[in-house]
PDB file of C-alpha atoms in Angstrom:
ATOM      1  CA  MET A   1     -19.323  -3.714   4.057  1.00  0.00           C
ATOM      2  CA  SER A   2     -19.132  -5.200   0.621  1.00  0.00           C
ATOM      3  CA  PRO A   3     -22.062  -7.503  -0.203  1.00  0.00           C
ATOM      4  CA  HIS A   4     -19.544  -9.806  -1.878  1.00  0.00           C
ATOM      5  CA  ALA A   5     -17.852 -11.012   1.312  1.00  0.00           C
ATOM      6  CA  SER A   6     -15.681 -13.983   0.479  1.00  0.00           C
ATOM      7  CA  ASN A   7     -13.946 -16.826   2.248  1.00  0.00           C
ATOM      8  CA  GLN A   8     -10.656 -14.969   1.691  1.00  0.00           C
ATOM      9  CA  PRO A   9     -11.384 -11.340   2.604  1.00  0.00           C
ATOM     10  CA  ALA A  10      -7.720 -10.289   2.528  1.00  0.00           C
ATOM     11  CA  LYS A  11      -7.839 -10.611  -1.262  1.00  0.00           C
ATOM     12  CA  ALA A  12     -10.238  -7.663  -1.368  1.00  0.00           C
ATOM     13  CA  SER A  13      -7.382  -5.394  -0.232  1.00  0.00           C
ATOM     14  CA  GLY A  14      -5.774  -5.611  -3.674  1.00  0.00           C
ATOM     15  CA  THR A  15      -2.191  -6.535  -4.448  1.00  0.00           C
ATOM     16  CA  TYR A  16       1.208  -4.873  -4.332  1.00  0.00           C
ATOM     17  CA  ARG A  17       4.515  -6.145  -5.701  1.00  0.00           C
ATOM     18  CA  ILE A  18       7.259  -5.858  -3.092  1.00  0.00           C
ATOM     19  CA  GLY A  19      10.490  -4.966  -4.827  1.00  0.00           C
ATOM     20  CA  GLY A  20       8.589  -5.135  -8.107  1.00  0.00           C
ATOM     21  CA  ASP A  21       8.493  -8.933  -8.162  1.00  0.00           C
ATOM     22  CA  LEU A  22       6.850 -10.297  -4.990  1.00  0.00           C
ATOM     23  CA  PRO A  23       3.059  -9.933  -5.241  1.00  0.00           C
ATOM     24  CA  VAL A  24       1.208  -9.875  -1.905  1.00  0.00           C
ATOM     25  CA  ASN A  25      -2.337  -9.147  -0.823  1.00  0.00           C
ATOM     26  CA  ARG A  26      -2.003  -5.698   0.726  1.00  0.00           C
ATOM     27  CA  LEU A  27      -3.698  -6.528   4.040  1.00  0.00           C
ATOM     28  CA  GLY A  28      -1.213  -8.760   5.832  1.00  0.00           C
ATOM     29  CA  TYR A  29      -0.573 -10.027   9.330  1.00  0.00           C
ATOM     30  CA  GLY A  30       1.910  -8.886  11.973  1.00  0.00           C
ATOM     31  CA  SER A  31       3.109 -11.610  14.332  1.00  0.00           C
ATOM     32  CA  MET A  32       4.442  -9.581  17.299  1.00  0.00           C
ATOM     33  CA  GLN A  33       1.426 -10.180  19.540  1.00  0.00           C
ATOM     34  CA  LEU A  34       1.857 -13.948  19.317  1.00  0.00           C
ATOM     35  CA  ALA A  35       4.773 -13.872  21.789  1.00  0.00           C
ATOM     36  CA  GLY A  36       4.333 -13.832  25.568  1.00  0.00           C
ATOM     37  CA  PRO A  37       3.702 -10.728  27.715  1.00  0.00           C
ATOM     38  CA  GLY A  38       6.036  -7.874  26.886  1.00  0.00           C
ATOM     39  CA  VAL A  39       6.807  -9.654  23.568  1.00  0.00           C
ATOM     40  CA  TRP A  40       8.958 -11.994  25.659  1.00  0.00           C
ATOM     41  CA  GLY A  41       8.932 -15.780  25.744  1.00  0.00           C
ATOM     42  CA  MET A  42       6.323 -18.233  24.568  1.00  0.00           C
ATOM     43  CA  PRO A  43       2.613 -17.418  24.588  1.00  0.00           C
ATOM     44  CA  GLU A  44       0.347 -18.980  27.173  1.00  0.00           C
ATOM     45  CA  ASP A  45      -1.308 -21.068  24.454  1.00  0.00           C
ATOM     46  CA  PRO A  46       1.145 -21.848  21.616  1.00  0.00           C
ATOM     47  CA  ALA A  47      -1.389 -24.126  19.910  1.00  0.00           C
ATOM     48  CA  GLU A  48      -3.810 -21.197  19.595  1.00  0.00           C
ATOM     49  CA  ALA A  49      -1.039 -19.063  18.074  1.00  0.00           C
ATOM     50  CA  VAL A  50      -0.488 -21.768  15.465  1.00  0.00           C
ATOM     51  CA  ARG A  51      -4.215 -21.869  14.722  1.00  0.00           C
ATOM     52  CA  VAL A  52      -4.325 -18.066  14.301  1.00  0.00           C
ATOM     53  CA  LEU A  53      -1.455 -18.163  11.807  1.00  0.00           C
ATOM     54  CA  ARG A  54      -3.064 -20.951   9.784  1.00  0.00           C
ATOM     55  CA  ARG A  55      -6.392 -19.130   9.808  1.00  0.00           C
ATOM     56  CA  ALA A  56      -4.738 -15.934   8.574  1.00  0.00           C
ATOM     57  CA  VAL A  57      -3.479 -17.758   5.499  1.00  0.00           C
ATOM     58  CA  GLU A  58      -6.869 -19.438   5.001  1.00  0.00           C
ATOM     59  CA  LEU A  59      -8.427 -15.961   4.954  1.00  0.00           C
ATOM     60  CA  GLY A  60      -6.166 -14.811   2.127  1.00  0.00           C
ATOM     61  CA  VAL A  61      -3.125 -13.365   3.913  1.00  0.00           C
ATOM     62  CA  THR A  62      -0.009 -13.745   1.769  1.00  0.00           C
ATOM     63  CA  PHE A  63       2.242 -11.318   3.686  1.00  0.00           C
ATOM     64  CA  ILE A  64       3.393 -12.038   7.253  1.00  0.00           C
ATOM     65  CA  ASP A  65       5.690  -9.694   9.154  1.00  0.00           C
ATOM     66  CA  THR A  66       7.896 -10.892  12.004  1.00  0.00           C
ATOM     67  CA  ALA A  67      11.295 -10.209  13.603  1.00  0.00           C
ATOM     68  CA  ASP A  68      14.110 -12.018  15.369  1.00  0.00           C
ATOM     69  CA  SER A  69      13.430  -9.884  18.471  1.00  0.00           C
ATOM     70  CA  TYR A  70       9.828 -11.024  18.909  1.00  0.00           C
ATOM     71  CA  GLY A  71      10.261 -13.491  21.710  1.00  0.00           C
ATOM     72  CA  PRO A  72      13.190 -13.470  20.785  1.00  0.00           C
ATOM     73  CA  PHE A  73      12.697 -15.890  17.887  1.00  0.00           C
ATOM     74  CA  VAL A  74       9.413 -17.156  19.335  1.00  0.00           C
ATOM     75  CA  CYS A  75       7.262 -15.752  16.542  1.00  0.00           C
ATOM     76  CA  GLU A  76       9.561 -17.087  13.846  1.00  0.00           C
ATOM     77  CA  MET A  77       9.392 -20.555  15.416  1.00  0.00           C
ATOM     78  CA  LEU A  78       5.594 -20.390  15.605  1.00  0.00           C
ATOM     79  CA  ILE A  79       5.373 -19.330  11.950  1.00  0.00           C
ATOM     80  CA  LYS A  80       7.493 -22.318  10.928  1.00  0.00           C
ATOM     81  CA  GLU A  81       5.434 -24.711  13.056  1.00  0.00           C
ATOM     82  CA  ALA A  82       2.179 -23.401  11.656  1.00  0.00           C
ATOM     83  CA  LEU A  83       2.967 -22.890   7.994  1.00  0.00           C
ATOM     84  CA  HIS A  84       6.103 -24.772   6.891  1.00  0.00           C
ATOM     85  CA  PRO A  85       6.448 -25.925   4.149  1.00  0.00           C
ATOM     86  CA  TYR A  86       5.284 -22.539   2.945  1.00  0.00           C
ATOM     87  CA  ALA A  87       2.828 -21.897   0.137  1.00  0.00           C
ATOM     88  CA  ASP A  88       4.465 -20.534  -2.997  1.00  0.00           C
ATOM     89  CA  ASP A  89       2.615 -17.222  -2.696  1.00  0.00           C
ATOM     90  CA  LEU A  90       3.419 -16.604   0.995  1.00  0.00           C
ATOM     91  CA  VAL A  91       5.908 -13.793   1.606  1.00  0.00           C
ATOM     92  CA  ILE A  92       7.528 -13.682   5.044  1.00  0.00           C
ATOM     93  CA  ALA A  93       9.301 -10.522   6.154  1.00  0.00           C
ATOM     94  CA  SER A  94      11.643 -10.511   9.117  1.00  0.00           C
ATOM     95  CA  LYS A  95      13.866  -7.920  10.801  1.00  0.00           C
ATOM     96  CA  ALA A  96      17.112  -7.632  12.752  1.00  0.00           C
ATOM     97  CA  GLY A  97      18.720  -4.742  14.588  1.00  0.00           C
ATOM     98  CA  LEU A  98      17.148  -4.759  18.054  1.00  0.00           C
ATOM     99  CA  VAL A  99      18.494  -6.705  21.019  1.00  0.00           C
ATOM    100  CA  ARG A 100      16.310  -7.791  23.937  1.00  0.00           C
ATOM    101  CA  GLY A 101      17.206  -7.650  27.620  1.00  0.00           C
ATOM    102  CA  GLY A 102      13.798  -8.719  28.931  1.00  0.00           C
ATOM    103  CA  PRO A 103      10.080  -7.960  28.590  1.00  0.00           C
ATOM    104  CA  GLU A 104       9.464  -4.569  26.920  1.00  0.00           C
ATOM    105  CA  ASP A 105      13.236  -3.961  26.773  1.00  0.00           C
ATOM    106  CA  TRP A 106      14.414  -3.036  23.270  1.00  0.00           C
ATOM    107  CA  GLN A 107      17.833  -1.632  22.322  1.00  0.00           C
ATOM    108  CA  SER A 108      19.222  -0.988  18.858  1.00  0.00           C
ATOM    109  CA  LEU A 109      22.317  -2.992  17.959  1.00  0.00           C
ATOM    110  CA  GLY A 110      23.697  -2.713  14.446  1.00  0.00           C
ATOM    111  CA  LEU A 111      27.107  -4.325  14.789  1.00  0.00           C
ATOM    112  CA  PRO A 112      27.727  -6.233  11.541  1.00  0.00           C
ATOM    113  CA  LYS A 113      28.630  -9.466  13.364  1.00  0.00           C
ATOM    114  CA  TYR A 114      25.394  -9.274  15.354  1.00  0.00           C
ATOM    115  CA  LEU A 115      23.237  -8.598  12.289  1.00  0.00           C
ATOM    116  CA  ARG A 116      24.877 -11.500  10.480  1.00  0.00           C
ATOM    117  CA  GLN A 117      24.224 -13.838  13.408  1.00  0.00           C
ATOM    118  CA  GLN A 118      20.594 -12.773  13.664  1.00  0.00           C
ATOM    119  CA  CYS A 119      19.935 -13.241   9.977  1.00  0.00           C
ATOM    120  CA  GLU A 120      21.427 -16.717  10.074  1.00  0.00           C
ATOM    121  CA  MET A 121      19.282 -17.549  13.109  1.00  0.00           C
ATOM    122  CA  SER A 122      16.137 -16.230  11.403  1.00  0.00           C
ATOM    123  CA  LEU A 123      16.806 -18.452   8.415  1.00  0.00           C
ATOM    124  CA  ARG A 124      17.086 -21.428  10.748  1.00  0.00           C
ATOM    125  CA  TYR A 125      14.051 -20.657  12.898  1.00  0.00           C
ATOM    126  CA  LEU A 126      11.856 -19.870   9.887  1.00  0.00           C
ATOM    127  CA  GLY A 127      13.104 -22.884   7.940  1.00  0.00           C
ATOM    128  CA  LEU A 128      14.031 -20.748   4.933  1.00  0.00           C
ATOM    129  CA  ASP A 129      16.981 -20.713   2.565  1.00  0.00           C
ATOM    130  CA  CYS A 130      16.176 -17.127   1.581  1.00  0.00           C
ATOM    131  CA  ILE A 131      14.167 -14.501   3.492  1.00  0.00           C
ATOM    132  CA  PRO A 132      11.913 -12.742   0.944  1.00  0.00           C
ATOM    133  CA  LEU A 133      12.123  -9.378   2.763  1.00  0.00           C
ATOM    134  CA  HIS A 134      14.637  -8.621   5.512  1.00  0.00           C
ATOM    135  CA  GLN A 135      14.417  -5.275   7.270  1.00  0.00           C
ATOM    136  CA  LEU A 136      16.868  -3.304   9.386  1.00  0.00           C
ATOM    137  CA  HIS A 137      14.693  -3.000  12.498  1.00  0.00           C
ATOM    138  CA  ARG A 138      16.389   0.197  13.678  1.00  0.00           C
ATOM    139  CA  ILE A 139      19.408   2.178  12.557  1.00  0.00           C
ATOM    140  CA  ASP A 140      22.007   2.006  15.318  1.00  0.00           C
ATOM    141  CA  PRO A 141      23.392   5.555  15.672  1.00  0.00           C
ATOM    142  CA  GLU A 142      26.668   4.179  17.052  1.00  0.00           C
ATOM    143  CA  VAL A 143      27.475   2.080  13.970  1.00  0.00           C
ATOM    144  CA  PRO A 144      28.060   3.541  10.482  1.00  0.00           C
ATOM    145  CA  PHE A 145      24.832   3.180   8.505  1.00  0.00           C
ATOM    146  CA  GLU A 146      26.680   1.826   5.479  1.00  0.00           C
ATOM    147  CA  ASP A 147      28.154  -0.965   7.651  1.00  0.00           C
ATOM    148  CA  GLN A 148      24.697  -2.021   8.828  1.00  0.00           C
ATOM    149  CA  LEU A 149      23.361  -2.027   5.287  1.00  0.00           C
ATOM    150  CA  GLY A 150      26.525  -3.744   4.114  1.00  0.00           C
ATOM    151  CA  VAL A 151      25.693  -6.911   6.037  1.00  0.00           C
ATOM    152  CA  LEU A 152      22.244  -7.112   4.429  1.00  0.00           C
ATOM    153  CA  ILE A 153      23.792  -6.507   1.012  1.00  0.00           C
ATOM    154  CA  GLN A 154      26.247  -9.355   1.624  1.00  0.00           C
ATOM    155  CA  PHE A 155      23.406 -11.671   2.557  1.00  0.00           C
ATOM    156  CA  GLN A 156      21.550 -10.607  -0.561  1.00  0.00           C
ATOM    157  CA  GLN A 157      24.595 -11.446  -2.658  1.00  0.00           C
ATOM    158  CA  GLU A 158      24.794 -14.821  -0.915  1.00  0.00           C
ATOM    159  CA  GLY A 159      21.165 -15.535  -1.826  1.00  0.00           C
ATOM    160  CA  LYS A 160      19.954 -15.453   1.793  1.00  0.00           C
ATOM    161  CA  ILE A 161      17.883 -12.266   1.422  1.00  0.00           C
ATOM    162  CA  ARG A 162      15.784 -11.317  -1.590  1.00  0.00           C
ATOM    163  CA  HIS A 163      14.825  -7.718  -0.749  1.00  0.00           C
ATOM    164  CA  ILE A 164      15.995  -5.195   1.865  1.00  0.00           C
ATOM    165  CA  GLY A 165      13.684  -2.991   3.920  1.00  0.00           C
ATOM    166  CA  LEU A 166      14.076  -0.281   6.551  1.00  0.00           C
ATOM    167  CA  SER A 167      12.129   0.519   9.705  1.00  0.00           C
ATOM    168  CA  GLU A 168      11.544   3.812  11.557  1.00  0.00           C
ATOM    169  CA  VAL A 169      13.509   6.007   9.171  1.00  0.00           C
ATOM    170  CA  THR A 170      13.333   9.519   7.773  1.00  0.00           C
ATOM    171  CA  VAL A 171      13.164  10.496   4.117  1.00  0.00           C
ATOM    172  CA  GLU A 172      16.826  11.526   4.311  1.00  0.00           C
ATOM    173  CA  GLN A 173      17.824   8.118   5.675  1.00  0.00           C
ATOM    174  CA  ILE A 174      15.901   6.330   2.922  1.00  0.00           C
ATOM    175  CA  GLU A 175      17.634   8.440   0.299  1.00  0.00           C
ATOM    176  CA  THR A 176      21.023   7.717   1.852  1.00  0.00           C
ATOM    177  CA  ALA A 177      20.257   3.993   1.852  1.00  0.00           C
ATOM    178  CA  ARG A 178      19.071   4.024  -1.761  1.00  0.00           C
ATOM    179  CA  GLN A 179      22.375   5.532  -2.828  1.00  0.00           C
ATOM    180  CA  ILE A 180      23.979   2.363  -1.451  1.00  0.00           C
ATOM    181  CA  THR A 181      21.470  -0.342  -2.407  1.00  0.00           C
ATOM    182  CA  PRO A 182      17.864  -0.747  -3.627  1.00  0.00           C
ATOM    183  CA  ILE A 183      15.283  -0.545  -0.833  1.00  0.00           C
ATOM    184  CA  ALA A 184      11.959  -2.367  -1.252  1.00  0.00           C
ATOM    185  CA  THR A 185       9.931  -1.294   1.790  1.00  0.00           C
ATOM    186  CA  VAL A 186       9.770   1.088   4.731  1.00  0.00           C
ATOM    187  CA  GLN A 187       8.040   0.257   8.032  1.00  0.00           C
ATOM    188  CA  ASN A 188       7.140   3.262  10.214  1.00  0.00           C
ATOM    189  CA  LEU A 189       4.558   4.065  12.863  1.00  0.00           C
ATOM    190  CA  TYR A 190       1.456   5.332  11.047  1.00  0.00           C
ATOM    191  CA  ASN A 191      -2.293   5.126  11.552  1.00  0.00           C
ATOM    192  CA  VAL A 192      -5.435   7.191  11.141  1.00  0.00           C
ATOM    193  CA  SER A 193      -4.681   9.238  14.271  1.00  0.00           C
ATOM    194  CA  THR A 194      -0.852   9.354  14.158  1.00  0.00           C
ATOM    195  CA  ARG A 195       0.581  10.606  10.877  1.00  0.00           C
ATOM    196  CA  ASP A 196       4.037  11.959  11.710  1.00  0.00           C
ATOM    197  CA  ALA A 197       5.380   9.666   8.965  1.00  0.00           C
ATOM    198  CA  GLU A 198       3.273  11.360   6.263  1.00  0.00           C
ATOM    199  CA  PRO A 199       6.387  12.709   4.435  1.00  0.00           C
ATOM    200  CA  VAL A 200       7.870   9.199   4.425  1.00  0.00           C
ATOM    201  CA  LEU A 201       4.641   7.711   3.056  1.00  0.00           C
ATOM    202  CA  GLU A 202       4.522  10.347   0.311  1.00  0.00           C
ATOM    203  CA  TYR A 203       8.153   9.592  -0.570  1.00  0.00           C
ATOM    204  CA  CYS A 204       7.337   5.876  -0.768  1.00  0.00           C
ATOM    205  CA  GLU A 205       4.384   6.632  -3.064  1.00  0.00           C
ATOM    206  CA  ARG A 206       6.544   8.700  -5.400  1.00  0.00           C
ATOM    207  CA  ASN A 207       9.219   6.012  -5.573  1.00  0.00           C
ATOM    208  CA  ASP A 208       6.996   2.899  -5.460  1.00  0.00           C
ATOM    209  CA  LEU A 209       8.344   1.585  -2.163  1.00  0.00           C
ATOM    210  CA  GLY A 210       6.021  -0.528  -0.036  1.00  0.00           C
ATOM    211  CA  PHE A 211       4.967   1.302   3.141  1.00  0.00           C
ATOM    212  CA  ILE A 212       4.240  -0.957   6.128  1.00  0.00           C
ATOM    213  CA  PRO A 213       2.436   0.967   8.883  1.00  0.00           C
ATOM    214  CA  TRP A 214       2.994  -0.553  12.299  1.00  0.00           C
ATOM    215  CA  TYR A 215       0.405  -0.030  15.046  1.00  0.00           C
ATOM    216  CA  PRO A 216      -2.117   0.344  12.209  1.00  0.00           C
ATOM    217  CA  MET A 217      -5.361   0.058  14.170  1.00  0.00           C
ATOM    218  CA  ALA A 218      -4.812   2.887  16.662  1.00  0.00           C
ATOM    219  CA  THR A 219      -7.727   5.294  16.543  1.00  0.00           C
ATOM    220  CA  GLY A 220      -6.919   7.793  19.305  1.00  0.00           C
ATOM    221  CA  ASP A 221      -9.505  10.486  19.977  1.00  0.00           C
ATOM    222  CA  LEU A 222     -11.244   9.723  16.674  1.00  0.00           C
ATOM    223  CA  ALA A 223     -13.083   6.856  18.406  1.00  0.00           C
ATOM    224  CA  ARG A 224     -14.368   9.012  21.290  1.00  0.00           C
ATOM    225  CA  PRO A 225     -18.142   9.042  21.932  1.00  0.00           C
ATOM    226  CA  GLY A 226     -19.720  11.225  19.282  1.00  0.00           C
ATOM    227  CA  GLY A 227     -16.475  11.267  17.278  1.00  0.00           C
ATOM    228  CA  PRO A 228     -16.195  10.562  13.559  1.00  0.00           C
ATOM    229  CA  LEU A 229     -15.346   6.877  13.913  1.00  0.00           C
ATOM    230  CA  GLU A 230     -18.351   6.227  16.127  1.00  0.00           C
ATOM    231  CA  THR A 231     -20.595   7.994  13.637  1.00  0.00           C
ATOM    232  CA  ILE A 232     -19.198   6.089  10.658  1.00  0.00           C
ATOM    233  CA  SER A 233     -19.276   2.795  12.599  1.00  0.00           C
ATOM    234  CA  ALA A 234     -22.995   3.182  13.096  1.00  0.00           C
ATOM    235  CA  GLU A 235     -23.539   3.755   9.372  1.00  0.00           C
ATOM    236  CA  TYR A 236     -21.313   0.913   8.149  1.00  0.00           C
ATOM    237  CA  GLY A 237     -21.867  -1.646  10.871  1.00  0.00           C
ATOM    238  CA  ALA A 238     -18.077  -1.854  11.132  1.00  0.00           C
ATOM    239  CA  THR A 239     -15.853  -1.456  14.189  1.00  0.00           C
ATOM    240  CA  PRO A 240     -13.543   1.570  14.635  1.00  0.00           C
ATOM    241  CA  ALA A 241     -10.538  -0.742  14.124  1.00  0.00           C
ATOM    242  CA  GLN A 242     -11.995  -2.004  10.838  1.00  0.00           C
ATOM    243  CA  LEU A 243     -12.557   1.567   9.690  1.00  0.00           C
ATOM    244  CA  ALA A 244      -9.000   2.512  10.654  1.00  0.00           C
ATOM    245  CA  LEU A 245      -7.676  -0.336   8.492  1.00  0.00           C
ATOM    246  CA  ALA A 246     -10.051   0.493   5.635  1.00  0.00           C
ATOM    247  CA  TRP A 247      -8.822   4.095   5.761  1.00  0.00           C
ATOM    248  CA  LEU A 248      -5.204   2.948   5.503  1.00  0.00           C
ATOM    249  CA  LEU A 249      -5.939   0.721   2.509  1.00  0.00           C
ATOM    250  CA  ARG A 250      -7.741   3.588   0.808  1.00  0.00           C
ATOM    251  CA  ARG A 251      -5.032   6.109   1.711  1.00  0.00           C
ATOM    252  CA  SER A 252      -2.318   4.762  -0.601  1.00  0.00           C
ATOM    253  CA  PRO A 253      -1.746   1.946  -3.110  1.00  0.00           C
ATOM    254  CA  VAL A 254       1.683   1.244  -1.541  1.00  0.00           C
ATOM    255  CA  MET A 255       0.179   0.783   1.954  1.00  0.00           C
ATOM    256  CA  LEU A 256       0.664  -2.696   3.442  1.00  0.00           C
ATOM    257  CA  PRO A 257      -1.068  -2.791   6.849  1.00  0.00           C
ATOM    258  CA  ILE A 258      -0.097  -5.681   9.130  1.00  0.00           C
ATOM    259  CA  PRO A 259      -2.633  -5.804  11.981  1.00  0.00           C
ATOM    260  CA  GLY A 260      -1.623  -8.329  14.602  1.00  0.00           C
ATOM    261  CA  THR A 261      -3.593 -10.295  17.157  1.00  0.00           C
ATOM    262  CA  SER A 262      -3.461 -13.548  19.096  1.00  0.00           C
ATOM    263  CA  SER A 263      -7.256 -13.877  18.959  1.00  0.00           C
ATOM    264  CA  MET A 264      -9.063 -15.790  16.236  1.00  0.00           C
ATOM    265  CA  ALA A 265     -12.120 -13.533  16.520  1.00  0.00           C
ATOM    266  CA  HIS A 266     -10.039 -10.362  16.221  1.00  0.00           C
ATOM    267  CA  LEU A 267      -8.123 -11.829  13.287  1.00  0.00           C
ATOM    268  CA  GLU A 268     -11.331 -12.453  11.358  1.00  0.00           C
ATOM    269  CA  GLU A 269     -12.648  -9.010  12.296  1.00  0.00           C
ATOM    270  CA  ASN A 270      -9.423  -7.316  11.183  1.00  0.00           C
ATOM    271  CA  LEU A 271      -9.269  -9.063   7.824  1.00  0.00           C
ATOM    272  CA  ALA A 272     -12.927  -8.286   7.125  1.00  0.00           C
ATOM    273  CA  SER A 273     -11.859  -4.624   6.976  1.00  0.00           C
ATOM    274  CA  ALA A 274     -10.567  -5.258   3.448  1.00  0.00           C
ATOM    275  CA  GLU A 275     -14.205  -5.486   2.382  1.00  0.00           C
ATOM    276  CA  VAL A 276     -15.220  -2.186   4.001  1.00  0.00           C
ATOM    277  CA  GLU A 277     -15.652   0.326   1.185  1.00  0.00           C
ATOM    278  CA  LEU A 278     -15.415   3.874   2.541  1.00  0.00           C
ATOM    279  CA  THR A 279     -17.262   6.530   0.572  1.00  0.00           C
ATOM    280  CA  ASP A 280     -15.263   9.510  -0.646  1.00  0.00           C
ATOM    281  CA  ASP A 281     -16.997  11.714   1.916  1.00  0.00           C
ATOM    282  CA  TRP A 282     -16.252   9.485   4.886  1.00  0.00           C
ATOM    283  CA  PHE A 283     -12.654   8.971   3.751  1.00  0.00           C
ATOM    284  CA  GLU A 284     -12.181  12.730   3.612  1.00  0.00           C
ATOM    285  CA  THR A 285     -13.905  13.145   6.986  1.00  0.00           C
ATOM    286  CA  LEU A 286     -11.435  10.769   8.634  1.00  0.00           C
ATOM    287  CA  THR A 287      -8.506  12.303   6.780  1.00  0.00           C
ATOM    288  CA  ARG A 288      -9.406  15.780   8.008  1.00  0.00           C
ATOM    289  CA  ALA A 289     -10.402  14.697  11.509  1.00  0.00           C
ATOM    290  CA  SER A 290      -6.847  14.008  12.581  1.00  0.00           C
TER     291      SER A 290
END
C-alpha cells in the first residue's frame, strides 16, 4: 500500500480521457449492485445507497457506470437523488439494449424505437440534458447492427449523447461499428482470472478506446488457500479483491475498472486498491497464474 494514502484514493489510479475529451479517474464505480435482489426493484435501504454514491465521489470517483435496466431505472434515480446537480468533473455512463422481465431476467432488445425510448427515459431519470457516455448494452442479433447504432448516432446529433460505447462485443464487431461511427469505450467481462476478452483489450489499447471490465474483482482459483493472491495478500496487507483491482489498473492504461458495492466498507476497501503498488514480479506472477 502506498504510504501516501489520501482522502481521495481513486485519484491514485491515474486519469484517462474518454473519447479524447472527458478526463476521468480510472478507478470508477459501477452502480448495478445498488438495486434490489436480482437487480430488480428498489434496495432495502435506499438511503444507504445514496450515502454510498456520495461517498464514492468524496473518495475521488469521477466515473460512474449505470444502465436503464438496473432496477429498471432504479440506479439512475438513486444517482440523481444522491449527486444532482452533478459536479463538473463527474462523468456518468449509461446503457440501453436489454429489457427486463423480472429478477435476473435479461433479454437483448435493439429495436430502434425501444432504444430511443430508453435513452429519453435515462435522460429524465438521471436529470441530464446530455449523457456523457451511452453504451449499447448488447447487440440484438435480430436487429441490423447499423440500425441499433443509428439510434445512438441520431441522439448524438441531437446533443443528447456525447460519446457512444459498446458492451460485450468482439474485435470484429468493434471494427464494424467504427466504420459507421466513432466508438469511445468497450465494456466486456474481464478480470484477473477470466481473460477471454484479451484480444478486445489489446485492440482497445492499440486504438486508444477505453476498456471497462465488468465483474472486475473476481479472483477465481487464484484466491485459493496457498494460491498466489493469498501469498501476495500476506505481503501487501491487501485483500484479494484489492489486488485484483490493482492488477487491472496496472495491466493497461486504457483500463477503467468499475467495482460496485452497496456497502460503505467495501466501497472504501475497493477504492483503496488504487494505492496498492504491485511490484513487477508480483504483477507477472498474477499475469502468469491465470
